[in-house]
Amino acid sequence: MKRLLLLGSTGSIGRQCLDVVQNHSDKFEIVGLGARRNAVLLQEQAERFKPRHVALVDESQADALDASVLPGGAKTFTGPDALTDLVEACDADVAVIATVGAAGFRPTFASVAKGMNIALANKEVLAMAGDRLMNAARARGVAVAPIDSEHSAILQCIQCGRDEEILKIILTASGGPFRGKTPADFENVSVKEALKHPTWTMGAKITIDSATLFNKGLEVIEAHHLFNVPLDRIDVIVHPQSIIHSMVEFHDGSIMAQLGDADMRTPIQYALSYPERIERTGRKLNLLETGELTFFPPDLSSFRCLAMAYEAARIGGTMPAFLSVANEEVVDAFLNERICFGAIPRLLEACMKRHAAVNDYTLDDIFAADAEARAIARELIAST
Ligand code: MG
């Protein structure tokens, strides 16, 4: 029985993770559940999965939590440090980090420090301080298994060869809802249109990031740290059908690909069972129904966010963290209809110009970059 601590349990990945746990209740047990603000759903989940402890970040929602129906001795943590407190209180084999943005940063490092293996959906943590996280994981002897369809694919493909035989990682991108469009088309895009992803059902922030291709930029940085492959050997290729989830090219010219249905429960399950595979029930990919598989180069001049993420990664130091946090603020402003879709790359570009990256950074430098990014992004958003 693997004991799981699930942070971000009420979000899209969190809910699908609980589906996987429900289907394999003989293999996985939930020992802790943490959420940001959906106290009603958290309460329901806690009654169903009987964790030892629960955490809710938004204190104003805490009234909806009723600890009396939780298993005896269960503790409830609330407030801004609730997720980290939950990590400290729980003994788990795997910490599933399904939070969004910088919110998962401290709890992820705390989980590694406690020696828990990590199943990581919160890609911003890797983008913000990937080398520090991977070093900490190596030093503590814990595995970091990605819950991202592309990186789950890469993890499976790289097992076909040795590290020194890898020529390239080929990250596939669906291209999002605006593939083929140009910046002129972006001005009047509504929130509703941007939230309509052609192949995946995901949370709001990542869906917008997929529409701007910023998500693919984060994924390049994520792959760079997870698999220790230089940035210039990570290519992005647009594959609108989202059937091939990514590929690895070896130096003998062989390209290994992983295919599957566009269902996040597949990579979630693999991250939970890794390094083993367990049976999955439900819909599987039927190749006879997939039709044609096509590939295109990404349009970096129309989708500036992808180019910017590469640039931030090349600058390194605190720049990727700064850009990732600035993007959180800018996307939030778009979701709240304060800026237009086309303003997202413009604002990010303006933000990036204002940050002087700290190269040999500490985690405190990351927290400082986070605060600076929020302040600058808010200032620029307000003056738009
Ligand atoms: Mg992905």
Coordinates of C-alpha atoms and ligand atoms in Angstrom, one line a residue:
M1 CA 0.0 0.0 0.0
K2 CA 1.5 3.4 -1.0
R3 CA 0.6 6.2 1.3
L4 CA -0.2 9.4 -0.7
L5 CA -0.3 13.0 0.4
L6 CA -2.3 15.0 -2.1
L7 CA -1.9 18.8 -2.3
G8 CA -4.3 20.6 -4.6
S9 CA -7.0 17.9 -4.2
T10 CA -9.9 20.0 -5.4
G11 CA -8.4 21.0 -8.7
S12 CA -8.5 19.3 -12.0
I13 CA -5.5 17.0 -11.4
G14 CA -6.4 16.5 -7.8
R15 CA -9.9 15.2 -8.6
Q16 CA -8.5 12.9 -11.3
C17 CA -5.9 11.7 -9.0
L18 CA -8.6 10.7 -6.5
D19 CA -10.3 8.8 -9.4
V20 CA -7.1 6.8 -9.9
V21 CA -6.9 6.1 -6.1
Q22 CA -10.5 5.0 -6.0
N23 CA -9.9 2.6 -8.9
H24 CA -6.9 1.1 -7.1
S25 CA -7.9 1.3 -3.5
D26 CA -5.9 -1.9 -2.9
K27 CA -2.7 -0.1 -3.9
F28 CA -3.0 3.5 -2.7
E29 CA -4.2 5.1 0.5
I30 CA -4.7 8.8 1.1
V31 CA -3.1 10.1 4.3
G32 CA -3.4 13.8 3.7
L33 CA -5.5 16.2 1.6
G34 CA -4.8 19.9 1.0
A35 CA -6.7 22.5 -1.0
R36 CA -6.6 26.2 -1.6
R37 CA -10.2 27.3 -1.2
N38 CA -12.8 24.8 -2.2
A39 CA -13.7 23.8 1.4
V40 CA -17.0 22.1 0.4
L41 CA -15.3 19.7 -2.0
L42 CA -12.4 19.2 0.4
Q43 CA -14.8 18.1 3.1
E44 CA -16.5 15.7 0.7
Q45 CA -13.2 14.2 -0.3
A46 CA -12.1 13.9 3.3
E47 CA -15.3 12.0 4.2
R48 CA -14.8 9.7 1.3
F49 CA -11.0 9.0 1.6
K50 CA -10.6 9.4 5.3
P51 CA -7.1 11.1 5.4
R52 CA -5.4 11.5 8.7
H53 CA -5.0 15.3 8.2
V54 CA -6.5 18.0 5.9
A55 CA -5.3 21.5 5.0
L56 CA -7.1 24.5 3.6
V57 CA -5.2 27.6 2.7
D58 CA -8.1 30.1 2.5
E59 CA -9.1 30.6 6.2
S60 CA -12.2 32.5 5.3
Q61 CA -13.7 29.2 4.0
A62 CA -12.7 27.2 7.1
D63 CA -16.3 27.2 8.5
A64 CA -17.3 24.7 5.7
L65 CA -14.8 22.2 7.2
D66 CA -16.3 19.9 9.8
A67 CA -13.5 18.0 11.6
S68 CA -16.0 16.0 13.6
V69 CA -16.7 13.7 10.7
L70 CA -13.1 13.1 9.9
P71 CA -11.3 10.0 11.3
G72 CA -10.4 10.3 15.0
G73 CA -7.4 12.4 15.7
A74 CA -7.4 14.1 12.3
K75 CA -5.9 17.5 12.3
T76 CA -7.1 20.4 10.2
F77 CA -4.6 23.0 9.1
T78 CA -5.7 26.4 7.8
G79 CA -4.0 29.6 6.6
P80 CA -1.2 30.5 4.2
D81 CA 1.2 27.9 5.6
A82 CA -1.4 25.1 5.8
L83 CA 0.0 23.0 3.0
T84 CA 3.5 23.0 4.4
D85 CA 2.1 22.3 7.9
L86 CA 0.3 19.3 6.3
V87 CA 3.5 18.0 4.8
E88 CA 5.2 18.3 8.2
A89 CA 2.3 16.4 9.9
C90 CA 2.0 13.5 7.4
D91 CA 4.0 10.4 6.8
A92 CA 3.6 9.5 3.2
D93 CA 5.5 7.6 0.5
V94 CA 4.5 9.9 -2.3
A95 CA 3.6 13.6 -2.2
V96 CA 1.3 14.4 -5.1
I97 CA 1.9 18.1 -5.9
A98 CA -1.2 19.1 -7.9
T99 CA -1.2 22.8 -6.8
V100 CA -0.8 25.6 -9.3
G101 CA 1.8 28.3 -9.6
A102 CA 4.3 29.4 -6.9
A103 CA 1.8 28.1 -4.2
G104 CA 3.4 24.6 -4.5
F105 CA 6.9 25.8 -4.0
R106 CA 7.4 25.5 -0.2
P107 CA 5.3 22.4 0.2
T108 CA 7.3 20.6 -2.6
F109 CA 10.7 21.4 -1.0
A110 CA 9.3 20.4 2.4
S111 CA 8.1 17.0 1.0
V112 CA 11.5 16.3 -0.5
A113 CA 13.2 17.3 2.8
K114 CA 10.9 14.7 4.5
G115 CA 12.1 12.0 2.1
M116 CA 8.8 11.6 0.2
N117 CA 8.9 10.7 -3.5
I118 CA 7.3 13.4 -5.5
A119 CA 4.6 13.1 -8.2
L120 CA 4.7 16.6 -9.6
A121 CA 2.0 18.3 -11.6
N122 CA 2.9 21.8 -10.4
K123 CA 5.4 22.5 -13.2
E124 CA 6.0 26.1 -12.1
V125 CA 8.1 24.7 -9.1
L126 CA 10.5 23.1 -11.6
A127 CA 10.5 26.2 -13.8
M128 CA 11.2 28.4 -10.7
A129 CA 14.1 26.4 -9.2
G130 CA 14.4 23.2 -11.0
D131 CA 18.1 22.6 -10.4
R132 CA 17.7 23.2 -6.7
L133 CA 14.7 20.9 -6.5
M134 CA 16.5 18.1 -8.5
N135 CA 19.6 18.5 -6.4
A136 CA 17.6 18.3 -3.2
A137 CA 15.8 15.2 -4.5
R138 CA 19.1 13.5 -5.4
A139 CA 20.7 14.4 -2.1
R140 CA 17.6 13.0 -0.2
G141 CA 17.3 9.9 -2.6
V142 CA 13.8 10.6 -3.6
A143 CA 12.3 10.3 -7.1
V144 CA 10.5 13.1 -8.9
A145 CA 7.9 11.6 -11.3
P146 CA 6.2 14.1 -13.6
I147 CA 2.4 14.4 -13.9
D148 CA 2.5 16.1 -17.2
S149 CA 1.6 14.1 -20.2
E150 CA 4.7 15.1 -22.2
H151 CA 7.1 14.5 -19.4
S152 CA 5.4 11.2 -18.5
A153 CA 6.0 10.2 -22.2
I154 CA 9.6 11.3 -22.1
L155 CA 10.2 9.4 -18.8
Q156 CA 8.9 6.3 -20.5
C157 CA 10.8 6.9 -23.8
I158 CA 14.2 7.5 -22.1
Q159 CA 14.1 4.1 -20.6
C160 CA 14.8 2.7 -24.1
G161 CA 18.4 4.0 -24.0
R162 CA 21.2 5.4 -21.9
D163 CA 21.5 9.1 -21.0
E164 CA 24.6 9.6 -23.1
E165 CA 22.7 8.2 -26.1
I166 CA 20.0 10.8 -26.0
L167 CA 20.3 13.2 -29.0
K168 CA 17.1 15.2 -28.4
I169 CA 13.9 15.5 -26.6
I170 CA 10.9 16.3 -28.9
L171 CA 8.1 17.9 -26.8
T172 CA 4.8 17.8 -28.6
A173 CA 2.3 20.7 -28.4
S174 CA -1.3 20.6 -29.5
G175 CA -0.9 24.3 -30.5
G176 CA -3.9 25.2 -28.4
P177 CA -7.1 26.8 -29.6
F178 CA -5.4 29.6 -31.6
R179 CA -3.1 27.5 -33.8
G180 CA -2.6 29.2 -37.2
K181 CA -3.7 32.6 -35.8
T182 CA -1.6 35.8 -35.8
P183 CA -1.1 38.5 -33.1
A184 CA -3.7 40.6 -34.8
D185 CA -6.3 38.0 -34.1
F186 CA -5.4 37.9 -30.4
E187 CA -6.8 41.3 -29.4
N188 CA -10.4 40.4 -29.2
V189 CA -10.2 36.8 -28.0
S190 CA -12.6 36.3 -25.1
V191 CA -11.9 34.4 -21.9
K192 CA -14.4 31.8 -23.0
E193 CA -12.7 31.2 -26.3
A194 CA -9.3 31.0 -24.7
L195 CA -10.6 28.4 -22.2
K196 CA -11.7 26.1 -25.0
H197 CA -8.8 23.7 -25.4
P198 CA -9.1 21.5 -28.5
T199 CA -7.8 18.2 -26.9
W200 CA -7.4 18.5 -23.1
T201 CA -9.7 19.4 -20.2
M202 CA -7.6 21.2 -17.6
G203 CA -7.7 24.0 -15.0
A204 CA -8.1 27.6 -16.0
K205 CA -4.5 28.8 -15.6
I206 CA -2.9 26.0 -17.5
T207 CA -5.5 26.3 -20.3
I208 CA -4.7 29.9 -20.8
D209 CA -1.0 29.0 -20.7
S210 CA -1.7 26.4 -23.4
A211 CA -3.4 29.0 -25.6
T212 CA -0.4 31.4 -25.4
L213 CA 2.1 28.4 -25.6
F214 CA 3.6 29.7 -22.3
N215 CA 2.8 26.3 -21.0
K216 CA 5.0 24.7 -23.6
G217 CA 7.8 27.1 -22.5
L218 CA 7.4 26.0 -18.9
E219 CA 7.5 22.4 -20.1
V220 CA 10.8 23.0 -21.9
I221 CA 12.3 24.2 -18.7
E222 CA 10.6 21.3 -16.8
A223 CA 12.1 18.8 -19.2
H224 CA 15.6 20.4 -19.0
H225 CA 15.6 19.9 -15.2
L226 CA 13.8 16.6 -14.9
F227 CA 16.0 14.8 -17.5
N228 CA 19.1 16.9 -17.3
V229 CA 19.1 17.6 -21.1
P230 CA 20.5 21.0 -22.3
L231 CA 17.9 23.5 -23.6
D232 CA 19.3 23.4 -27.2
R233 CA 18.5 19.7 -27.3
I234 CA 14.8 20.2 -26.5
D235 CA 12.7 20.9 -29.5
V236 CA 9.0 21.7 -29.6
I237 CA 6.9 20.3 -32.4
V238 CA 3.2 21.0 -32.9
H239 CA 1.1 17.9 -33.1
P240 CA -2.6 18.9 -33.1
Q241 CA -4.1 15.5 -32.4
S242 CA -2.3 15.1 -29.0
I243 CA -1.9 11.4 -29.5
I244 CA 1.9 11.3 -29.4
H245 CA 2.6 12.8 -26.0
S246 CA 6.3 13.4 -26.7
M247 CA 9.4 11.7 -28.1
V248 CA 13.0 11.0 -27.5
E249 CA 15.5 10.8 -30.3
F250 CA 18.6 8.7 -29.7
H251 CA 22.0 9.2 -31.5
D252 CA 21.5 6.2 -33.7
G253 CA 18.5 8.0 -35.3
S254 CA 15.8 6.0 -33.6
I255 CA 12.9 8.1 -32.2
M256 CA 10.9 6.6 -29.4
A257 CA 7.4 7.9 -28.9
Q258 CA 4.7 7.3 -26.3
L259 CA 1.1 7.3 -27.5
G260 CA -2.1 7.4 -25.5
D261 CA -5.6 8.9 -25.1
A262 CA -5.7 12.6 -24.1
D263 CA -6.6 11.6 -20.5
M264 CA -4.6 12.9 -17.6
R265 CA -5.4 9.9 -15.5
T266 CA -2.8 7.9 -17.6
P267 CA 0.2 10.1 -16.6
I268 CA -1.2 10.5 -13.1
Q269 CA -1.4 6.8 -12.6
Y270 CA 2.1 6.2 -14.0
A271 CA 3.5 8.8 -11.6
L272 CA 1.8 7.1 -8.7
S273 CA 2.8 3.6 -9.7
Y274 CA 6.3 4.5 -11.1
P275 CA 8.6 2.7 -11.7
E276 CA 5.9 0.0 -12.1
R277 CA 2.9 -0.1 -14.3
I278 CA -0.5 -1.0 -13.1
E279 CA -3.6 -1.9 -15.2
R280 CA -5.9 0.9 -16.2
T281 CA -9.6 0.5 -16.7
G282 CA -11.7 2.7 -18.9
R283 CA -11.1 4.1 -22.4
K284 CA -7.8 3.3 -24.1
L285 CA -6.4 4.6 -27.3
N286 CA -7.8 3.0 -30.5
L287 CA -5.3 3.6 -33.3
L288 CA -7.9 2.8 -35.9
E289 CA -10.0 5.8 -34.7
T290 CA -7.1 8.3 -34.5
G291 CA -6.9 9.2 -38.2
E292 CA -3.9 11.1 -39.4
L293 CA -1.1 12.3 -37.2
T294 CA 0.4 15.6 -38.3
F295 CA 3.4 17.7 -37.2
F296 CA 4.3 21.4 -37.7
P297 CA 7.0 23.7 -36.5
P298 CA 5.8 26.1 -33.7
D299 CA 5.1 29.7 -34.8
L300 CA 7.5 31.6 -32.4
S301 CA 6.8 35.0 -33.9
S302 CA 3.0 34.7 -33.2
F303 CA 3.4 32.9 -29.9
R304 CA 6.0 35.1 -28.2
C305 CA 5.5 33.5 -24.8
L306 CA 7.2 30.3 -25.9
A307 CA 10.2 32.2 -27.2
M308 CA 10.3 34.2 -24.0
A309 CA 10.3 31.1 -21.8
Y310 CA 13.3 29.8 -23.8
E311 CA 15.0 33.1 -23.4
A312 CA 14.4 33.2 -19.6
A313 CA 15.7 29.7 -19.3
R314 CA 18.9 30.6 -21.2
I315 CA 19.4 33.7 -18.9
G316 CA 18.9 31.3 -16.0
G317 CA 19.3 32.2 -12.3
T318 CA 16.1 33.8 -11.0
M319 CA 14.8 34.8 -14.4
P320 CA 12.6 31.7 -15.1
A321 CA 11.0 32.1 -11.6
F322 CA 10.4 35.8 -12.2
L323 CA 8.8 35.2 -15.6
S324 CA 6.7 32.3 -14.3
V325 CA 5.3 34.4 -11.4
A326 CA 4.8 37.4 -13.6
N327 CA 2.8 35.1 -15.9
E328 CA 0.6 34.0 -13.0
E329 CA -0.4 37.6 -12.4
V330 CA -0.9 38.5 -16.0
V331 CA -3.0 35.3 -16.7
D332 CA -5.1 36.1 -13.6
A333 CA -5.7 39.6 -14.9
F334 CA -6.8 38.1 -18.3
L335 CA -9.1 35.6 -16.5
N336 CA -10.7 38.6 -14.6
E337 CA -11.1 40.5 -17.9
R338 CA -8.8 43.3 -16.9
I339 CA -6.5 42.9 -20.0
C340 CA -7.0 41.5 -23.5
F341 CA -5.4 38.2 -24.6
G342 CA -2.9 40.0 -26.9
A343 CA -1.6 41.9 -23.9
I344 CA -0.3 38.8 -22.2
P345 CA 3.0 38.5 -24.2
R346 CA 3.4 42.3 -24.3
L347 CA 3.2 42.6 -20.5
L348 CA 5.5 39.6 -19.9
E349 CA 8.1 41.2 -22.2
A350 CA 7.9 44.5 -20.3
C351 CA 8.1 42.6 -17.0
M352 CA 11.2 40.6 -18.0
K353 CA 13.1 43.8 -19.0
R354 CA 12.7 45.1 -15.4
H355 CA 14.3 42.1 -13.7
A356 CA 18.1 41.7 -13.2
A357 CA 18.5 37.9 -12.7
V358 CA 20.5 36.7 -9.7
N359 CA 22.7 33.9 -11.1
D360 CA 24.0 31.9 -8.2
Y361 CA 20.7 32.1 -6.4
T362 CA 19.4 30.9 -3.0
L363 CA 15.8 30.0 -2.3
D364 CA 15.4 33.4 -0.6
D365 CA 16.4 35.0 -4.0
I366 CA 13.5 33.1 -5.5
F367 CA 11.1 34.4 -2.9
A368 CA 12.4 37.9 -3.6
A369 CA 12.0 37.4 -7.4
D370 CA 8.5 36.2 -6.7
A371 CA 7.6 39.3 -4.8
E372 CA 9.2 41.6 -7.3
A373 CA 7.5 39.9 -10.2
R374 CA 4.0 40.3 -8.6
A375 CA 4.7 44.0 -7.8
I376 CA 6.0 44.8 -11.3
A377 CA 3.3 42.8 -13.1
R378 CA 0.5 44.4 -11.0
E379 CA 1.9 47.9 -11.7
L380 CA 2.1 47.2 -15.5
I381 CA -1.4 45.6 -15.6
A382 CA -2.9 48.6 -13.8
S383 CA -1.3 51.0 -16.3
T384 CA -2.6 49.0 -19.3
Ligands
MG1 MG 1.6 19.1 -20.6

